[in-house]
Amino acid sequence: MINLNDYENRTVEFKIGNKTVNVKEASNGLYEKMVNYETITDNKEAIKEQRKLVLEQLNRNKENIKFNVSDIEKLPQAAVIRIYQEVGMLTRKALTDPN
């Protein structure tokens, strides 16, 4: 049996300031937005869209901690990229069954 609930339980942990959050993998709708983001060629538009996506990613956390745009704007750009990439990699990663 394939237990699809296992996908709902997968997270990546981030420490941001004094908060630690376990961010869930992207939903199908969020993943579609991520795929569309990958096709943006205008740098200014890409930065704004990445900020929105990372905000949406971070707000999908098990602790129900809510972030806002200014929280994302305060982060170093490398941290924003890392969050985006880690959630994307988790979403693309297949479940491994040890049995």
Short mmCIF file of C-alpha atoms in Angstrom, two decimals:
data_model
loop_
_atom_site.label_atom_id
_atom_site.label_comp_id
_atom_site.label_asym_id
_atom_site.label_seq_id
_atom_site.Cartn_x
_atom_site.Cartn_y
_atom_site.Cartn_z
CA MET A 1 0.00 0.00 0.00
CA ILE A 2 1.21 3.48 -0.81
CA ASN A 3 0.54 5.69 2.19
CA LEU A 4 0.11 9.19 0.75
CA ASN A 5 0.00 10.61 4.29
CA ASP A 6 3.77 10.13 4.40
CA TYR A 7 4.10 12.95 1.88
CA GLU A 8 2.10 15.26 4.13
CA ASN A 9 4.49 14.57 7.00
CA ARG A 10 7.73 15.41 5.17
CA THR A 11 9.37 18.66 6.23
CA VAL A 12 12.61 20.58 6.08
CA GLU A 13 13.70 22.42 9.23
CA PHE A 14 14.82 26.05 9.14
CA LYS A 15 16.04 28.26 11.96
CA ILE A 16 15.21 31.90 11.28
CA GLY A 17 16.23 34.28 14.03
CA ASN A 18 14.91 32.72 17.23
CA LYS A 19 12.24 30.66 15.42
CA THR A 20 12.62 27.08 14.25
CA VAL A 21 10.04 25.92 11.73
CA ASN A 22 9.39 22.61 10.02
CA VAL A 23 8.26 23.56 6.53
CA LYS A 24 6.10 21.07 4.65
CA GLU A 25 6.83 20.15 1.07
CA ALA A 26 5.05 22.20 -1.57
CA SER A 27 1.41 21.50 -2.33
CA ASN A 28 0.48 20.82 -5.94
CA GLY A 29 -0.74 24.41 -6.33
CA LEU A 30 2.43 25.88 -4.85
CA TYR A 31 4.57 23.58 -6.99
CA GLU A 32 2.79 24.86 -10.10
CA LYS A 33 3.70 28.43 -9.07
CA MET A 34 7.31 27.31 -8.57
CA VAL A 35 7.42 25.79 -12.06
CA ASN A 36 6.02 29.00 -13.55
CA TYR A 37 8.58 31.05 -11.60
CA GLU A 38 11.38 29.09 -13.25
CA THR A 39 10.37 30.55 -16.65
CA ILE A 40 10.56 34.23 -15.60
CA THR A 41 13.34 36.06 -17.44
CA ASP A 42 12.97 39.58 -16.01
CA ASN A 43 15.25 39.88 -12.95
CA LYS A 44 13.09 42.36 -11.02
CA GLU A 45 9.99 40.27 -11.58
CA ALA A 46 11.88 37.10 -10.61
CA ILE A 47 13.02 38.58 -7.28
CA LYS A 48 9.49 39.70 -6.40
CA GLU A 49 8.02 36.34 -7.36
CA GLN A 50 10.70 34.43 -5.46
CA ARG A 51 9.93 36.50 -2.36
CA LYS A 52 6.23 35.60 -2.65
CA LEU A 53 7.00 31.92 -3.15
CA VAL A 54 9.39 31.73 -0.21
CA LEU A 55 6.81 33.46 1.97
CA GLU A 56 4.21 30.90 0.91
CA GLN A 57 6.69 28.07 1.48
CA LEU A 58 7.64 29.25 4.97
CA ASN A 59 4.02 29.74 5.97
CA ARG A 60 3.39 26.04 5.29
CA ASN A 61 5.01 25.08 8.59
CA LYS A 62 3.85 22.62 11.23
CA GLU A 63 4.22 25.19 14.01
CA ASN A 64 1.69 27.54 12.35
CA ILE A 65 4.13 30.45 12.69
CA LYS A 66 3.20 33.13 10.18
CA PHE A 67 5.82 35.16 8.33
CA ASN A 68 5.24 38.32 6.32
CA VAL A 69 6.92 39.99 3.35
CA SER A 70 9.15 42.15 5.55
CA ASP A 71 10.50 38.99 7.25
CA ILE A 72 11.60 37.73 3.84
CA GLU A 73 13.00 41.11 2.75
CA LYS A 74 15.24 41.18 5.84
CA LEU A 75 16.85 37.83 5.04
CA PRO A 76 20.10 37.66 3.07
CA GLN A 77 19.38 36.78 -0.56
CA ALA A 78 21.43 33.59 -0.20
CA ALA A 79 19.08 32.48 2.60
CA VAL A 80 16.03 33.19 0.44
CA ILE A 81 17.52 31.11 -2.37
CA ARG A 82 18.38 28.28 0.05
CA ILE A 83 14.82 28.11 1.41
CA TYR A 84 13.39 28.05 -2.12
CA GLN A 85 15.80 25.32 -3.22
CA GLU A 86 15.41 23.11 -0.15
CA VAL A 87 11.61 23.08 -0.34
CA GLY A 88 11.84 22.38 -4.08
CA MET A 89 14.27 19.50 -3.55
CA LEU A 90 12.06 17.99 -0.84
CA THR A 91 9.05 18.18 -3.14
CA ARG A 92 10.89 16.42 -5.98
CA LYS A 93 12.40 13.74 -3.74
CA ALA A 94 10.75 10.34 -3.84
CA LEU A 95 9.84 8.61 -0.61
CA THR A 96 12.23 5.84 0.31
CA ASP A 97 10.72 2.69 1.66
CA PRO A 98 13.23 0.89 3.91
CA ASN A 99 11.34 -2.42 3.53
#
